[in-house]
Tab-separated table of C-alpha atoms in Angstrom:
chain	number	residue	atom	x	y	z
A	295	MET	CA	43.659	50.478	-24.910
A	296	ALA	CA	42.791	48.354	-21.940
A	297	ILE	CA	41.848	44.795	-22.578
A	298	LYS	CA	39.374	43.161	-20.238
A	299	LEU	CA	39.266	39.387	-19.580
A	300	ILE	CA	35.928	38.194	-18.159
A	301	GLY	CA	35.779	34.650	-16.771
A	302	ASN	CA	33.006	32.573	-15.331
A	303	TYR	CA	33.128	29.087	-13.970
A	304	ALA	CA	30.016	27.229	-12.968
A	305	LYS	CA	29.414	23.709	-11.760
A	306	ARG	CA	26.162	21.808	-11.050
A	307	LEU	CA	26.246	18.547	-9.233
A	308	GLY	CA	23.426	16.032	-8.626
A	309	LEU	CA	22.467	15.083	-5.031
A	310	PRO	CA	20.198	12.367	-3.642
A	311	GLY	CA	16.448	12.825	-3.643
A	312	TYR	CA	16.037	14.377	-7.055
A	313	SER	CA	18.098	17.459	-5.923
A	314	SER	CA	21.173	19.207	-7.105
A	315	HIS	CA	23.206	22.223	-6.159
A	316	GLN	CA	25.283	24.575	-8.257
A	317	PHE	CA	27.870	27.321	-7.670
A	318	SER	CA	29.467	29.726	-10.011
A	319	VAL	CA	32.314	32.333	-9.637
A	320	SER	CA	32.882	35.212	-12.041
A	321	VAL	CA	35.907	37.536	-12.413
A	322	GLU	CA	36.653	40.489	-14.494
A	323	THR	CA	40.174	41.597	-14.896
A	324	GLU	CA	42.115	44.103	-16.920
A	325	LEU	CA	45.083	42.694	-18.777
A	326	THR	CA	48.340	44.602	-18.534
A	327	ASP	CA	50.047	42.420	-21.042
A	328	SER	CA	47.967	41.936	-24.159
A	329	GLY	CA	50.417	39.420	-25.468
A	330	ASP	CA	49.603	36.737	-22.991
A	331	ILE	CA	45.832	36.379	-23.192
A	332	GLN	CA	45.956	32.605	-23.445
A	333	GLY	CA	48.174	32.276	-20.336
A	334	GLU	CA	46.094	34.704	-18.381
A	335	ALA	CA	42.852	32.873	-19.400
A	336	ALA	CA	44.354	29.532	-18.255
A	337	ARG	CA	45.381	31.100	-14.922
A	338	ILE	CA	41.863	32.506	-14.254
A	339	TYR	CA	40.267	29.296	-15.314
A	340	HIS	CA	42.267	27.200	-12.778
A	341	LEU	CA	41.761	29.910	-10.186
A	342	LEU	CA	37.999	29.847	-10.592
A	343	GLN	CA	37.752	26.091	-10.859
A	344	ASP	CA	39.724	25.652	-7.676
A	345	ALA	CA	37.471	28.141	-5.939
A	346	VAL	CA	34.262	26.450	-7.104
A	347	ASP	CA	35.517	22.938	-6.393
A	348	ARG	CA	36.529	23.838	-2.890
A	349	GLU	CA	33.238	25.450	-2.008
A	350	ILE	CA	30.891	23.033	-3.721
A	351	GLN	CA	32.104	20.200	-1.536
A	352	THR	CA	30.017	21.700	1.207
A	353	VAL	CA	26.746	20.060	0.417
A	354	GLY	CA	24.514	21.707	3.055
A	355	PHE	CA	20.972	20.476	3.387
A	356	VAL	CA	20.158	17.367	1.396
A	357	PRO	CA	16.594	16.260	1.403
A	358	GLY	CA	15.789	12.704	2.629
A	359	ASP	CA	13.999	10.113	0.464
A	360	GLU	CA	10.649	11.093	1.881
A	361	TYR	CA	11.173	14.874	1.680
A	362	GLY	CA	8.071	16.526	0.349
A	363	LEU	CA	5.930	13.406	0.422
A	364	SER	CA	3.886	14.623	3.382
A	365	ASN	CA	2.650	18.199	3.397
A	366	GLY	CA	5.999	19.453	2.187
A	367	SER	CA	7.797	18.804	5.446
A	368	ALA	CA	10.808	16.620	6.018
A	369	HIS	CA	9.544	15.140	9.223
A	370	SER	CA	10.291	11.607	10.243
A	371	GLY	CA	7.191	10.975	12.285
A	372	PRO	CA	3.587	10.748	11.211
A	373	SER	CA	1.938	13.962	10.159
A	374	PRO	CA	-0.424	15.216	12.843
A	375	ASN	CA	-3.386	14.724	10.601
A	376	GLY	CA	-4.344	13.644	7.128
A	377	ASN	CA	-5.029	16.904	5.469
A	378	GLY	CA	-2.599	19.442	6.899
A	379	ASN	CA	-5.276	21.520	8.480
A	380	GLY	CA	-3.374	21.831	11.697
A	381	SER	CA	-4.489	20.891	15.083
A	382	ASN	CA	-7.321	18.339	15.540
A	383	GLY	CA	-7.551	18.677	19.244
A	384	HIS	CA	-4.436	16.655	20.087
A	385	TRP	CA	-5.582	13.536	18.403
A	386	SER	CA	-2.705	11.629	16.776
A	387	CYS	CA	-4.774	10.160	13.893
A	388	SER	CA	-6.010	12.146	10.919
A	389	ASP	CA	-8.856	14.611	11.019
A	390	LYS	CA	-10.983	12.280	8.855
A	391	GLN	CA	-10.342	9.387	11.198
A	392	LYS	CA	-11.213	11.513	14.297
A	393	GLU	CA	-14.362	12.667	12.563
A	394	LEU	CA	-15.331	9.128	11.694
A	395	ILE	CA	-14.644	7.797	15.250
A	396	LEU	CA	-16.730	10.576	16.816
A	397	LYS	CA	-19.523	10.045	14.236
A	398	LEU	CA	-19.687	6.310	14.975
A	399	VAL	CA	-19.770	6.999	18.761
A	400	THR	CA	-22.517	9.628	18.449
A	401	GLU	CA	-24.701	8.007	15.802
A	402	HIS	CA	-24.619	4.561	17.446
A	403	ASP	CA	-24.682	5.846	20.977
A	404	LEU	CA	-21.486	3.903	21.759
A	405	ASP	CA	-20.270	4.018	25.335
A	406	ARG	CA	-17.094	6.168	25.280
A	407	ASP	CA	-15.627	4.109	28.153
A	408	VAL	CA	-16.103	0.905	26.034
A	409	VAL	CA	-14.406	2.593	23.076
A	410	GLU	CA	-11.522	3.666	25.256
A	411	GLU	CA	-11.315	0.188	26.659
A	412	ILE	CA	-11.135	-1.289	23.153
A	413	ALA	CA	-8.306	1.090	22.278
A	414	LEU	CA	-6.378	0.230	25.402
A	415	ASP	CA	-6.902	-3.503	24.911
A	416	ARG	CA	-5.858	-3.717	21.278
A	417	PHE	CA	-3.209	-1.038	21.244
A	418	GLY	CA	-2.250	-0.211	24.729
A	419	SER	CA	-3.058	3.492	24.104
A	420	GLY	CA	-6.131	5.668	24.562
A	421	VAL	CA	-8.205	6.640	21.582
A	422	LYS	CA	-6.596	10.145	21.153
A	423	ALA	CA	-3.099	8.690	21.229
A	424	LEU	CA	-3.722	6.211	18.396
A	425	ASN	CA	-1.640	6.669	15.275
A	426	LYS	CA	-3.256	6.390	11.829
A	427	LEU	CA	-2.628	2.674	11.559
A	428	GLN	CA	-4.141	1.987	14.948
A	429	ALA	CA	-7.085	4.364	14.384
A	430	SER	CA	-7.886	2.465	11.120
A	431	GLY	CA	-8.038	-0.734	13.139
A	432	LEU	CA	-10.181	0.872	15.854
A	433	ILE	CA	-12.559	2.211	13.229
A	434	GLY	CA	-13.021	-1.405	11.887
A	435	GLU	CA	-13.775	-2.544	15.380
A	436	LEU	CA	-16.247	0.279	16.008
A	437	ILE	CA	-18.134	-0.317	12.768
A	438	GLU	CA	-18.531	-3.966	13.730
A	439	LEU	CA	-19.543	-2.967	17.239
A	440	ALA	CA	-22.089	-0.505	15.804
A	441	ASN	CA	-23.490	-3.205	13.543
A	442	THR	CA	-23.991	-5.603	16.329
A	443	THR	CA	-24.922	-3.301	19.177
A	444	PRO	CA	-26.915	-0.694	17.317
A	445	ARG	CA	-28.143	1.646	20.069
A	446	ASN	CA	-27.108	0.546	23.502
A	447	GLY	CA	-23.312	0.891	23.579
A	448	SER	CA	-22.858	-2.433	25.351
A	449	LYS	CA	-19.612	-4.315	25.303
A	450	PRO	CA	-18.483	-6.006	22.079
A	451	ARG	CA	-19.618	-9.572	21.690
A	452	SER	CA	-17.303	-12.436	21.202
A	453	SER	CA	-18.120	-14.401	18.079
A	454	ASN	CA	-16.663	-15.341	14.750
A	455	GLY	CA	-17.676	-14.881	11.133
A	456	ARG	CA	-17.512	-11.105	11.241
A	457	ASN	CA	-17.673	-9.300	7.889
A	458	GLY	CA	-17.768	-5.662	8.842
A	459	HIS	CA	-15.883	-2.650	7.535
A	460	ARG	CA	-12.625	-4.462	7.120
A	461	ALA	CA	-12.685	-4.855	3.465
A	462	SER	CA	-13.228	-8.477	2.550
A	463	ASN	CA	-13.342	-7.111	-0.994
A	464	GLY	CA	-10.089	-5.271	-0.595
A	465	LYS	CA	-7.700	-8.153	-0.781
A	466	GLY	CA	-7.703	-10.954	-3.254
A	467	GLY	CA	-9.838	-8.601	-5.355
A	468	ARG	CA	-9.257	-5.590	-7.572
A	469	SER	CA	-8.803	-2.229	-6.056
B	25	MET	CA	-23.285	-2.139	5.451
B	26	ILE	CA	-22.584	0.891	7.532
B	27	ALA	CA	-19.447	1.990	5.677
B	28	ALA	CA	-21.672	2.945	2.816
B	29	THR	CA	-23.049	5.807	4.885
B	30	LEU	CA	-19.679	6.973	6.036
B	31	PRO	CA	-18.031	8.822	3.178
B	32	ALA	CA	-15.121	9.947	5.286
B	33	LEU	CA	-13.459	6.590	4.772
B	34	ALA	CA	-14.042	5.173	1.315
B	35	PRO	CA	-13.903	1.508	0.852
B	36	PRO	CA	-10.682	0.234	-0.703
B	37	SER	CA	-12.278	-0.964	-3.996
B	38	ASP	CA	-14.581	1.822	-4.966
B	39	PRO	CA	-16.084	0.985	-8.342
B	40	GLU	CA	-17.145	4.613	-8.840
B	41	SER	CA	-13.670	6.030	-8.430
B	42	GLY	CA	-11.816	7.562	-11.346
B	43	PRO	CA	-8.408	6.193	-12.429
B	44	LEU	CA	-6.520	8.961	-10.641
B	45	ASP	CA	-8.792	9.448	-7.630
B	46	TYR	CA	-6.384	7.165	-5.797
B	47	VAL	CA	-3.585	4.834	-6.655
B	48	SER	CA	-3.243	1.366	-5.144
B	49	ALA	CA	-0.846	-1.503	-5.541
B	50	SER	CA	-3.394	-3.248	-7.781
B	51	ARG	CA	-3.686	-0.285	-9.984
B	52	LEU	CA	0.037	0.127	-10.296
B	53	LYS	CA	0.518	-3.553	-10.991
B	54	CYS	CA	-2.131	-3.513	-13.660
B	55	TRP	CA	-0.421	-0.432	-15.172
B	56	GLN	CA	2.886	-2.275	-15.246
B	57	GLU	CA	1.310	-5.332	-16.773
B	58	CYS	CA	-0.652	-3.716	-19.555
B	59	ARG	CA	-1.820	-0.110	-19.968
B	60	LEU	CA	-4.722	-1.193	-22.119
B	61	LYS	CA	-5.898	-3.612	-19.417
B	62	PHE	CA	-5.665	-0.685	-16.973
B	63	TYR	CA	-7.909	1.319	-19.369
B	64	PHE	CA	-10.550	-1.343	-19.617
B	65	ARG	CA	-10.577	-1.973	-15.874
B	66	TYR	CA	-10.151	1.504	-14.311
B	67	VAL	CA	-11.165	3.934	-17.073
B	68	GLU	CA	-13.965	2.082	-18.874
B	69	ARG	CA	-14.745	0.109	-15.630
B	70	ILE	CA	-15.642	-3.021	-17.535
B	71	SER	CA	-16.273	-5.592	-14.889
B	72	SER	CA	-14.853	-9.090	-15.272
B	73	PRO	CA	-16.220	-12.314	-13.916
B	74	THR	CA	-14.692	-13.824	-10.735
B	75	ASN	CA	-12.863	-17.047	-11.638
B	76	PRO	CA	-12.375	-19.982	-9.258
B	77	ALA	CA	-8.726	-19.034	-8.424
B	78	LEU	CA	-9.717	-15.498	-7.468
B	79	PHE	CA	-12.627	-16.659	-5.392
B	80	VAL	CA	-10.512	-19.229	-3.533
B	81	GLY	CA	-7.962	-16.398	-2.783
B	82	LYS	CA	-10.767	-14.229	-1.391
B	83	ALA	CA	-12.113	-17.042	0.759
B	84	VAL	CA	-8.748	-17.922	2.169
B	85	HIS	CA	-8.017	-14.241	2.846
B	86	HIS	CA	-11.298	-13.970	4.641
B	87	VAL	CA	-10.532	-16.813	6.968
B	88	LEU	CA	-6.975	-15.617	7.627
B	89	GLN	CA	-8.450	-12.204	8.425
B	90	GLN	CA	-10.806	-13.837	10.991
B	91	TRP	CA	-7.950	-15.790	12.401
B	92	ASN	CA	-5.805	-12.707	12.890
B	93	LEU	CA	-8.807	-10.715	14.310
B	94	ALA	CA	-9.421	-13.514	16.858
B	95	ARG	CA	-5.804	-13.490	17.941
B	96	TRP	CA	-5.887	-9.759	18.153
B	97	ARG	CA	-9.068	-9.832	20.388
B	98	GLY	CA	-7.833	-12.696	22.462
B	99	GLU	CA	-10.538	-15.035	21.243
B	100	PRO	CA	-10.258	-18.696	20.229
B	101	ALA	CA	-8.365	-18.991	16.930
B	102	ASP	CA	-8.269	-22.642	15.959
B	103	ALA	CA	-9.332	-24.378	12.792
B	104	GLU	CA	-12.418	-25.822	14.395
B	105	THR	CA	-13.651	-22.437	15.484
B	106	LEU	CA	-12.968	-20.869	12.122
B	107	LYS	CA	-14.504	-23.562	9.874
B	108	PRO	CA	-18.115	-22.411	10.172
B	109	GLY	CA	-17.006	-18.890	9.108
B	110	PHE	CA	-15.285	-20.438	6.073
B	111	SER	CA	-18.394	-22.381	5.154
B	112	SER	CA	-20.780	-19.548	5.440
B	113	TYR	CA	-18.492	-17.184	3.544
B	114	TRP	CA	-18.210	-19.713	0.767
B	115	GLU	CA	-21.913	-20.401	0.480
B	116	LYS	CA	-23.000	-16.747	0.673
B	117	GLU	CA	-20.324	-15.147	-1.459
B	118	GLN	CA	-20.144	-17.704	-4.249
B	119	ALA	CA	-23.866	-17.530	-4.721
B	120	ASP	CA	-23.576	-13.877	-5.579
B	121	GLU	CA	-20.587	-14.279	-7.965
B	122	LYS	CA	-21.858	-16.628	-10.734
B	123	ILE	CA	-18.574	-18.423	-10.966
B	124	ASP	CA	-17.974	-21.024	-13.656
B	125	TRP	CA	-16.727	-23.914	-11.541
B	126	SER	CA	-16.803	-26.380	-14.413
B	127	GLY	CA	-18.242	-28.898	-11.962
B	128	LYS	CA	-15.323	-28.631	-9.562
B	129	GLU	CA	-16.726	-26.378	-6.842
B	130	GLU	CA	-16.467	-28.970	-4.123
B	131	GLU	CA	-12.904	-29.828	-5.126
B	132	HIS	CA	-11.902	-26.198	-4.912
B	133	ARG	CA	-13.661	-25.782	-1.607
B	134	GLN	CA	-12.048	-28.819	-0.107
B	135	LYS	CA	-8.603	-27.828	-1.377
B	136	SER	CA	-9.125	-24.354	0.125
B	137	TRP	CA	-9.919	-25.655	3.541
B	138	THR	CA	-7.086	-28.237	3.459
B	139	MET	CA	-4.658	-25.393	2.592
B	140	LEU	CA	-5.990	-23.404	5.595
B	141	GLU	CA	-5.611	-26.280	7.975
B	142	HIS	CA	-2.092	-26.774	6.785
B	143	TYR	CA	-1.442	-23.071	7.410
B	144	PHE	CA	-2.837	-23.218	10.988
B	145	GLU	CA	-0.621	-26.219	11.607
B	146	HIS	CA	2.572	-24.704	10.177
B	147	THR	CA	2.196	-20.940	10.562
B	148	PRO	CA	5.366	-19.171	11.741
B	149	ILE	CA	3.178	-16.773	13.839
B	150	PRO	CA	2.816	-17.806	17.456
B	151	LEU	CA	-0.888	-17.882	18.479
B	152	GLU	CA	-0.159	-15.690	21.414
B	153	GLU	CA	1.551	-12.971	19.352
B	154	LYS	CA	-0.726	-9.955	19.282
B	155	PRO	CA	-0.865	-8.304	15.874
B	156	GLN	CA	-0.106	-4.616	15.438
B	157	ALA	CA	-2.813	-4.277	12.784
B	158	VAL	CA	-5.175	-6.577	10.877
B	159	GLU	CA	-6.595	-5.805	7.407
B	160	VAL	CA	-6.382	-2.077	7.841
B	161	ILE	CA	-7.140	0.448	5.166
B	162	VAL	CA	-4.414	3.064	5.035
B	163	ASP	CA	-4.160	6.206	2.951
B	164	ARG	CA	-1.262	8.521	2.281
B	165	ASP	CA	-1.739	12.036	0.918
B	166	LEU	CA	0.847	12.635	-1.757
B	167	GLU	CA	-0.653	15.887	-3.009
B	168	ALA	CA	2.376	17.916	-1.968
B	169	HIS	CA	4.425	15.675	-4.212
B	170	GLY	CA	1.994	16.254	-7.150
B	171	LEU	CA	0.730	12.746	-6.949
B	172	PRO	CA	-2.701	11.189	-6.186
B	173	LEU	CA	-3.718	9.702	-2.827
B	174	LEU	CA	-2.017	6.337	-2.226
B	175	ARG	CA	-4.365	3.671	-0.696
B	176	GLY	CA	-3.830	0.184	0.458
B	177	VAL	CA	-5.212	-2.580	2.600
B	178	ILE	CA	-2.500	-4.316	4.682
B	179	ASP	CA	-3.326	-7.943	5.536
B	180	LEU	CA	-1.387	-7.988	8.765
B	181	VAL	CA	1.283	-6.151	10.702
B	182	ARG	CA	2.986	-8.446	13.152
B	183	ALA	CA	4.267	-7.280	16.539
B	184	GLY	CA	7.486	-5.460	15.924
B	185	GLY	CA	6.339	-3.894	12.593
B	186	CYS	CA	6.744	-6.826	10.092
B	187	ILE	CA	4.268	-6.395	7.302
B	188	VAL	CA	2.672	-9.665	6.181
B	189	ASP	CA	0.936	-10.322	2.916
B	190	PHE	CA	-0.892	-13.603	2.347
B	191	LYS	CA	-0.914	-15.119	-1.144
B	192	THR	CA	-2.505	-18.201	-2.651
B	193	SER	CA	-0.763	-19.816	-5.538
B	194	ALA	CA	-1.111	-22.908	-7.634
B	195	ARG	CA	2.691	-23.124	-7.922
B	196	THR	CA	5.666	-22.878	-5.614
B	197	PRO	CA	7.082	-19.382	-6.120
B	198	ASP	CA	10.608	-18.587	-6.967
B	199	GLN	CA	11.854	-17.143	-3.727
B	200	LYS	CA	14.784	-15.304	-5.327
B	201	LEU	CA	12.358	-13.445	-7.537
B	202	ALA	CA	9.712	-12.829	-4.888
B	203	GLY	CA	11.137	-9.470	-3.792
B	204	HIS	CA	11.382	-8.187	-7.343
B	205	LEU	CA	7.921	-9.427	-8.400
B	206	HIS	CA	6.152	-7.959	-5.430
B	207	GLU	CA	8.189	-4.811	-5.040
B	208	THR	CA	5.443	-2.448	-6.106
B	209	GLN	CA	3.010	-3.895	-3.600
B	210	LEU	CA	5.520	-4.030	-0.741
B	211	THR	CA	6.775	-0.502	-1.381
B	212	THR	CA	3.183	0.693	-1.340
B	213	TYR	CA	2.810	-0.848	2.104
B	214	ALA	CA	6.043	0.536	3.352
B	215	LEU	CA	5.050	4.067	2.367
B	216	LEU	CA	1.579	3.664	3.940
B	217	TYR	CA	2.988	2.130	7.127
B	218	ARG	CA	5.693	4.784	7.597
B	219	GLU	CA	3.136	7.595	7.184
B	220	ALA	CA	0.576	5.927	9.508
B	221	THR	CA	3.021	5.142	12.344
B	222	GLY	CA	6.007	7.398	11.859
B	223	GLU	CA	8.176	4.331	11.949
B	224	GLU	CA	9.994	2.185	9.392
B	225	GLU	CA	8.665	-1.333	8.916
B	226	SER	CA	11.023	-4.010	10.322
B	227	GLY	CA	10.635	-5.993	7.183
B	228	PHE	CA	8.147	-8.021	5.093
B	229	GLU	CA	6.821	-11.586	5.035
B	230	LEU	CA	5.234	-12.954	1.966
B	231	GLN	CA	3.340	-16.065	3.128
B	232	PHE	CA	2.439	-18.194	0.141
B	233	LEU	CA	-0.235	-20.861	0.655
B	234	ILE	CA	0.362	-23.350	-2.178
B	235	LYS	CA	-2.627	-25.159	-3.684
B	236	THR	CA	-0.681	-28.338	-4.587
B	237	LYS	CA	-2.152	-31.724	-3.869
B	238	GLN	CA	-0.184	-31.751	-0.695
B	239	PRO	CA	-0.520	-28.091	0.429
B	240	LYS	CA	2.583	-26.086	1.278
B	241	LEU	CA	3.367	-22.971	3.081
B	242	ILE	CA	6.287	-20.930	1.858
B	243	VAL	CA	7.351	-17.906	3.854
B	244	THR	CA	9.633	-15.357	2.129
B	245	SER	CA	11.155	-12.795	4.416
B	246	LEU	CA	12.318	-9.525	2.960
B	247	PRO	CA	14.108	-6.469	4.385
B	248	PRO	CA	12.472	-3.009	4.673
B	249	ALA	CA	12.004	-0.957	1.470
B	250	LYS	CA	15.250	0.679	0.446
B	251	PRO	CA	15.528	4.321	-0.722
B	252	ASP	CA	16.091	3.189	-4.310
B	253	GLN	CA	12.876	1.173	-4.201
B	254	VAL	CA	10.983	4.183	-2.896
B	255	ARG	CA	12.448	6.252	-5.818
B	256	ARG	CA	11.482	3.618	-8.367
B	257	PHE	CA	7.982	3.488	-6.832
B	258	LEU	CA	7.572	7.285	-7.156
B	259	HIS	CA	8.727	7.101	-10.783
B	260	LEU	CA	6.153	4.420	-11.339
B	261	MET	CA	3.389	6.619	-9.825
B	262	GLU	CA	4.517	9.490	-12.049
B	263	SER	CA	4.394	7.244	-15.068
B	264	LEU	CA	0.791	6.178	-14.241
B	265	VAL	CA	-0.364	9.706	-13.691
B	266	GLU	CA	1.287	11.098	-16.834
B	267	GLY	CA	0.254	8.123	-18.944
B	268	VAL	CA	-3.366	8.358	-17.834
B	269	GLU	CA	-3.392	12.108	-18.429
B	270	ARG	CA	-2.183	11.718	-22.036
B	271	GLU	CA	-4.317	8.666	-22.600
B	272	ASP	CA	-1.274	6.440	-23.331
B	273	PHE	CA	-3.186	3.124	-23.200
B	274	ILE	CA	-1.063	0.887	-25.389
B	275	PRO	CA	-1.411	-2.927	-25.140
B	276	SER	CA	1.463	-5.076	-23.946
B	277	PRO	CA	1.109	-8.467	-25.714
B	278	GLY	CA	2.696	-11.324	-23.732
B	279	LEU	CA	2.107	-14.447	-21.771
B	280	GLN	CA	-0.246	-12.618	-19.454
B	281	CYS	CA	-2.782	-12.279	-22.343
B	282	GLY	CA	-3.542	-15.925	-21.913
B	283	TYR	CA	-5.487	-15.207	-18.612
B	284	CYS	CA	-6.569	-11.625	-19.371
B	285	ASP	CA	-10.235	-10.867	-18.925
B	286	TYR	CA	-10.192	-8.296	-21.752
B	287	GLN	CA	-9.081	-10.322	-24.739
B	288	THR	CA	-12.205	-9.556	-26.720
B	289	GLN	CA	-12.031	-5.795	-26.104
B	290	CYS	CA	-8.245	-5.856	-26.739
B	291	GLN	CA	-8.791	-7.365	-30.253
B	292	SER	CA	-10.903	-4.459	-31.301
B	293	TRP	CA	-8.570	-1.818	-29.949
B	294	ARG	CA	-7.418	0.712	-32.557
């Protein structure tokens, strides 16, 4: 009667970024000498372990610390917009920021050249090229501009004591 | 204020928001301090009175914001120019807050201004240095990670990407502990900054304005957030989300109870 020896060796190792990888090798063999099952099992065990250990050293793709934090992609730059809806007409900020900038310009009849000028002056880039951080700063400026120049789109005034959109209740307070 | 009509960008402290509508450094810190306090503040939304120290902090932040905006816009940014803004802020805001000054309002006011004057004299930031950002509200969508929106207001980003946070304190802080004590807040800013710019911050500066008789300015510089700190931060966010979902609002008795606004409610907790 033929005696079968079935062996399986599996190893799972942790990797950075909450990930892990595992590899297993199985073998099925027919024993010719039924008197040396223990020796044959040991031989297969070492054979399989060697095979797994050799292969599992190839780690392959390892996610970075920020993998999955932004729309499931492992990009290193800012996501093109805030909600993953794809193109927002080549604006670098989020869709919501773009919408808000355009709304402020339209509703308060702001001069687009003035808005572009503010962006260039503060950030050295045009409105569409502003990243999310810069766009947030521009929105604060536009809200103040809209508050002080309601319907004529004139140049921003120079004065102090502003208390516009930039949240005076946001810091030193409870959010 | 116009922002009220612009729902696309909610204000940073939205009293109507639910505990998991967004997560901020303040919410996380409150969660770390005491889950029951978090419950009273963000679930029950029990408002607490503004105390003198909190008001002084807000007034100082306001003036520093104006100082940074003025530098950003290339306008005059000296103490003399900023003082009227400080005075009008103090008068207008404190009238709305019903603060119990215990007869020491003028003393607090004077101390606040002296502290600011000291800052303008000793600030490590050159007047001509143009900020990268001033008091910006930044969001980060963490939905893909199964977490709520992360929101923060960054006081200042200096040229070169150094994130600055201004703090007022009655005592000189332990500089060795500063990084640990403020890790949650600084990692929040790091994640927001990286998402908003696509770049890593160059580091952090905690600028402490100390309210001692002779005011002091202590600047603690810290390196960019490390991967381990980001991992700890994500664990903390997970803890908050899971804890709120299973209503795990246990109290954490300790020294912090001495200045907690919810002592009365806490006593009746069952």
